[in-house]
XYZ file of C-alpha atoms in Angstrom:
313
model
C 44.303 2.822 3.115
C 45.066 5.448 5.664
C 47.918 4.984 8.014
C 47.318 4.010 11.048
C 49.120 5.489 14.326
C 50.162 3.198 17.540
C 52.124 4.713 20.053
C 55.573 3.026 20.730
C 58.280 4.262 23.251
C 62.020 4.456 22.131
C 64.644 4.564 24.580
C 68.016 5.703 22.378
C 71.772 3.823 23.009
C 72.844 7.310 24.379
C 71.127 6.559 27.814
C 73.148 3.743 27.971
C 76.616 5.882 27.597
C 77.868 7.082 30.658
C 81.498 9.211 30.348
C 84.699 7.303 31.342
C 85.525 10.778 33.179
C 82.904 10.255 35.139
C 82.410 8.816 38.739
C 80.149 5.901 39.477
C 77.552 8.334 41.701
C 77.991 11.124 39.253
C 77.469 8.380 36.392
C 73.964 7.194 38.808
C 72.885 10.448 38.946
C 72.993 11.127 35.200
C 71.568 7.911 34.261
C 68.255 8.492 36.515
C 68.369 12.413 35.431
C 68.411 10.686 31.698
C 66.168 8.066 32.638
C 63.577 10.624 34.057
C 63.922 12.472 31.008
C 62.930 9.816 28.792
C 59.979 9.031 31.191
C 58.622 12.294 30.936
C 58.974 12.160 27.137
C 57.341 8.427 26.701
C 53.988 10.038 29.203
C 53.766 13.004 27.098
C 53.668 11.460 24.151
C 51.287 9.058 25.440
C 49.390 11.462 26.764
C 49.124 13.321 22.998
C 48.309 9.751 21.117
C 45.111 9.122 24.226
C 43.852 12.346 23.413
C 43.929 12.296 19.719
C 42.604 8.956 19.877
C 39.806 9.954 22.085
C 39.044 13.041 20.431
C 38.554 10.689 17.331
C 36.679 8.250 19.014
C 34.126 11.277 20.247
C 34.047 12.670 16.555
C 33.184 8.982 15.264
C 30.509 8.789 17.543
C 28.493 11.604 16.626
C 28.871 10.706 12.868
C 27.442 7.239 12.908
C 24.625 8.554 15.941
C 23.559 11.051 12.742
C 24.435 9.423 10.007
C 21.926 6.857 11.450
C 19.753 9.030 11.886
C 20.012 10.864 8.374
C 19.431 7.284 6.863
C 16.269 6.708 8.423
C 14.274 9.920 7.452
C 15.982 9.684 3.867
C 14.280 5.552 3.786
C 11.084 7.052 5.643
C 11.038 9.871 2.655
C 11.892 7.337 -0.158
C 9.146 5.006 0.987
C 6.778 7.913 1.093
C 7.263 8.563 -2.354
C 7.744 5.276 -3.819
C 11.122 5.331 -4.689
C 13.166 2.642 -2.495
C 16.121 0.769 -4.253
C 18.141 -1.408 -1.921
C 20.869 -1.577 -4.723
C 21.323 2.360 -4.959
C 21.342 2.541 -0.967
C 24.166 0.113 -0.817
C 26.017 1.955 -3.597
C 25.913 5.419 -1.513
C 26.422 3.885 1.888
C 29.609 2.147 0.504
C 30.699 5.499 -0.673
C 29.485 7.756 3.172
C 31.483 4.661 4.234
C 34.544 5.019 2.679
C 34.951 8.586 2.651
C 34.821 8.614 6.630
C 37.153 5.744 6.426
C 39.563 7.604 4.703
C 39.991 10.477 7.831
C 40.572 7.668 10.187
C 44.613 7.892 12.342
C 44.163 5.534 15.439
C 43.876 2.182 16.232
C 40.895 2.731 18.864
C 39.691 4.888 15.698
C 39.753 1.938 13.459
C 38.549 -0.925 15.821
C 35.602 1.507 16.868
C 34.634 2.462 13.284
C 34.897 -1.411 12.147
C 32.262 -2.364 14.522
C 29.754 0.367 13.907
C 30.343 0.693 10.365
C 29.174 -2.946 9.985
C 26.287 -2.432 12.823
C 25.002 0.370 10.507
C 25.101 -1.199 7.385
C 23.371 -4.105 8.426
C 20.209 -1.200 9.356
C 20.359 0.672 6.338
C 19.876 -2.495 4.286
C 17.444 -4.232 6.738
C 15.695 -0.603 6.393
C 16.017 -0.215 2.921
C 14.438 -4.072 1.894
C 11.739 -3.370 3.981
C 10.783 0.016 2.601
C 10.943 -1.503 -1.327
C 8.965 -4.351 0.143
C 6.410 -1.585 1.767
C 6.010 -0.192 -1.999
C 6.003 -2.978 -3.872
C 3.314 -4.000 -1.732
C 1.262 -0.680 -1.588
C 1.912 -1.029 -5.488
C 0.605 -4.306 -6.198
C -2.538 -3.385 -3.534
C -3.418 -0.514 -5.924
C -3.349 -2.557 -8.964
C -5.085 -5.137 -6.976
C -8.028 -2.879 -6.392
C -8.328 -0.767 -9.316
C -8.656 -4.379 -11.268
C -11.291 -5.611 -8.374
C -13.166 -2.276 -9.084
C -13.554 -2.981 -12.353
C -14.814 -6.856 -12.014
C -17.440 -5.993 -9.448
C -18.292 -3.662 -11.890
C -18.775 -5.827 -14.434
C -20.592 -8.724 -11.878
C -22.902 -5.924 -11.218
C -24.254 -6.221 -14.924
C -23.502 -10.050 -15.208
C -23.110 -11.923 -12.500
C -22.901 -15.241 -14.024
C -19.416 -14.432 -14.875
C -18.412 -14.504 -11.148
C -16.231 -18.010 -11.493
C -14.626 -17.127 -14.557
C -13.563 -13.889 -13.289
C -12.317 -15.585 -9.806
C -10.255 -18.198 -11.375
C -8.586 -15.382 -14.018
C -7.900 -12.620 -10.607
C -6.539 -15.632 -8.513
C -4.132 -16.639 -11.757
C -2.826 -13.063 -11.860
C -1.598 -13.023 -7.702
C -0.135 -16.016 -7.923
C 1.668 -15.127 -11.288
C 2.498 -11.717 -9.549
C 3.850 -13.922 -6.428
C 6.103 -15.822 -8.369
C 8.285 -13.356 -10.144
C 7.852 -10.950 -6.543
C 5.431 -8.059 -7.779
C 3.328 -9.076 -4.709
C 5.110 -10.280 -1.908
C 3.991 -13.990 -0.823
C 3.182 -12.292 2.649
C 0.077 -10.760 1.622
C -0.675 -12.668 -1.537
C -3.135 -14.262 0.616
C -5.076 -11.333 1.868
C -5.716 -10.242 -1.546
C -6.638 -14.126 -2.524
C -9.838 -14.044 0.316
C -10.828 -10.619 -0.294
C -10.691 -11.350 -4.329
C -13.126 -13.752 -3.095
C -15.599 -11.513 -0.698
C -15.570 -8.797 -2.834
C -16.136 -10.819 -6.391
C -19.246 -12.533 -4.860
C -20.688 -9.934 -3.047
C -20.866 -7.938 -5.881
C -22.254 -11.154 -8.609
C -25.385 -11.666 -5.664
C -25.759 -7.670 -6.130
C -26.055 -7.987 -10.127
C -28.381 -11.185 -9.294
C -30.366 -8.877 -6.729
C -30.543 -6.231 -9.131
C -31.819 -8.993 -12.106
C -34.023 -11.363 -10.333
C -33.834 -10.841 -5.761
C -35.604 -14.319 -6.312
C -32.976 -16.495 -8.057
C -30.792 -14.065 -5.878
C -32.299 -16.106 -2.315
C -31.860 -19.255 -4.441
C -28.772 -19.292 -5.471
C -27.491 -17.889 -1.818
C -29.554 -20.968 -0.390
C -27.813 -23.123 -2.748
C -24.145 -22.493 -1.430
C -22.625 -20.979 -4.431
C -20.959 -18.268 -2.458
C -20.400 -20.075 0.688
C -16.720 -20.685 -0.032
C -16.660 -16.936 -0.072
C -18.483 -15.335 2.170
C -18.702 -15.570 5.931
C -22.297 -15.446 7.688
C -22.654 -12.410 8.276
C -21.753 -11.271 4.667
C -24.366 -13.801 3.361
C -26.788 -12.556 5.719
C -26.406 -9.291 4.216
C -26.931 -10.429 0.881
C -30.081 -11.897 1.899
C -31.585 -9.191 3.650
C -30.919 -7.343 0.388
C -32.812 -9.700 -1.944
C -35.673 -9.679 0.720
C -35.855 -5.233 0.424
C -35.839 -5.516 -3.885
C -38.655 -7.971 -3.420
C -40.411 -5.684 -0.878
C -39.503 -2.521 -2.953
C -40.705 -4.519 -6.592
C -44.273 -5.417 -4.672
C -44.471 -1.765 -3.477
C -44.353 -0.370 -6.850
C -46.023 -2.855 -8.500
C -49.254 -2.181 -6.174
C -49.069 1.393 -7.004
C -48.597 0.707 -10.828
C -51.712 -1.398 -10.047
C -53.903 1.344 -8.299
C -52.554 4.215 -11.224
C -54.281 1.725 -13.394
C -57.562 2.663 -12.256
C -57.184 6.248 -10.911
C -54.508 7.699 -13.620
C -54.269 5.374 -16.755
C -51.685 7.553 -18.873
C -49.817 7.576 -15.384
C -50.144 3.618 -15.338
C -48.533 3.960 -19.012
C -45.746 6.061 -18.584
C -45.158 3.570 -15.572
C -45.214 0.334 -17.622
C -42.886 2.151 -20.660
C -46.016 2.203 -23.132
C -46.355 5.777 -23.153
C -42.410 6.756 -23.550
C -42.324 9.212 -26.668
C -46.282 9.403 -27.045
C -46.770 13.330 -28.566
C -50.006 14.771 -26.982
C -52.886 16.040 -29.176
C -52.392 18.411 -31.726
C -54.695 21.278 -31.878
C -52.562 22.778 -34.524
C -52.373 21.939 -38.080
C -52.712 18.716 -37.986
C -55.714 17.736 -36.142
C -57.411 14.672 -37.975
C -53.962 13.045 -38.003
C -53.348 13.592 -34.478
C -56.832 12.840 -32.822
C -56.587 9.796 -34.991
C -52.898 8.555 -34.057
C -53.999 8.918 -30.457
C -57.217 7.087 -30.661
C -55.433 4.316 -32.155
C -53.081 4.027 -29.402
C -55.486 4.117 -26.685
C -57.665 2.044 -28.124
C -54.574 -0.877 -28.191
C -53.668 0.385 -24.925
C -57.190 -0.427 -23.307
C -57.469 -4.113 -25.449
C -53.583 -4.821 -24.162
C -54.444 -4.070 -19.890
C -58.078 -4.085 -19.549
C -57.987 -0.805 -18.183
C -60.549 2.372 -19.958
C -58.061 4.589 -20.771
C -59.093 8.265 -21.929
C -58.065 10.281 -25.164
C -56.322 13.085 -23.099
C -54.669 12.509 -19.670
C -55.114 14.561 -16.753
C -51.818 16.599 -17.334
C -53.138 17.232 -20.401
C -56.408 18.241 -19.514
């Protein structure tokens, strides 16, 4: 503990002697001479203790003003990165604390650095949980989403898994919640957009498999709880374009059927890996393969369809 200074004035015993050769005025005039002396001594060393104390003061002052401010861009920097720890911060501030402590000589010094010391601390802390809550939260948001990516990927292919999938995602926040992974602020956030996002993307997949179940099941209220209007709207509007777009192409499947046949077949799938006639080698086994096929392929759609197509031809 450093000492601390205080200034005190002594007056000695001598002032107090006056000689017995001595006559009462001369013994007067040496007492005030003495007297005067002392004064003189007392102001100047009160005048050397004021300006120590204020030079320490002035000194203290600009440390805390950038120490403050050194704290602040080291949190801002440390939250940037993703490496707040309040523990670790209150380790080294206890130690920036201590060692200006140490340099400390005046009472002003003392009472001065008590008062800010404890006004800084309480920032640097306040500062500090706040930045680890910051990445703990930006953490658990990114884990959050990757693992929402991946569902509404999955929806997307099988959308009757939507409720199983909810239930399982809102398990995980809350179990996140409880031992602070995700701070209860925002748990709630990711619980409704869980929600929006998860059933958005099972009415895709059910757009994408059948735009009428799709309507049905949006008429029905199976999403309601999670999605607003608008949202639903959406979804709607999107089963009514696949039906549009499915009639569209099944009308010009329809009129290939007549004009282009093998184009009506390579639209339907049934002419996917058909080999075109072989004028080569083999040309009894390849006139007959095809005439077999087209023959099935006229008896399956009613359609005439002939042995070489026009790309062919």
């Amino acid at each position: 503990m450093p000492k601390i200074k205080g200034y005190e004035s002594r007056v000695g015993a001598s002032s107090q002697r006056i000689s017995s050769g001595v006559n009462v005025n001369q013994a007067g005039a040496q007492q005030r001479g003495v007297q005067d002396l002392i004064g003189q001594a007392v102001n100047l060393g009160e005048s050397v203790y004021r300006r120590e104390a204020q030079s320490e003061l002035s000194d203290l002052n600009a440390q805390f003003a950038d120490a403050r401010a050194e704290w602040q861009m080291r949190i801002e920097e440390d939250v940037r990165n993703g490496s707040v720890d309040t523990e670790k911060v209150d380790q080294e501030f206890s130690d920036w604390n201590n060692t200006v402590n140490e340099g400390i000589s005046t009472r002003e010094g003392r009472d001065f650095f008590d008062r800010q010391s404890a006004r800084l601390k309480g920032f640097v802390l306040k500062s500090a949980a706040h930045g680890q809550a910051q990445v703990a939260g930006a953490k658990a948001e990114s884990d959050w989403r990757t693992a929402l990516d991946q569902h509404s990927n999955t929806l997307q292919s099988d959308p009757a898994a939507f409720q199983d999938i909810y239930d399982s995602t809102i398990d995980s926040i809350d179990s996140q919640v409880e031992v602070g992974a995700i701070p209860a602020a925002i748990s709630e956030k990711f619980k409704q957009n869980t929600g929006k996002e998860l059933a958005k993307n099972a009415a895709r997949g059910l757009i994408n498999q059948n735009p009428y179940a799709a309507k049905k099941a949006l008429d029905g209220g199976i999403y309601d709880s999670y999605l607003d209007p608008d949202t639903k709207a959406q979804m709607h509007n999107q089963a009514d374009s696949e039906i549009k777009s499915r009639r569209d192409m099944f009308q010009k499947v329809l009129e290939l059927k007549s004009k282009d046949p093998w184009a009506f077949l390579q639209k339907t799938g049934d002419a996917a890996g058909v080999k075109p006639l072989n004028f080569g080698e083999n040309v009894a086994g390849s006139f007959k393969a095809r005439s077999e096929f087209v023959a099935d392929m006229s008896r399956k759609h009613g359609i005439e369809v002939p042995l070489i197509s026009k790309a062919e031809a």
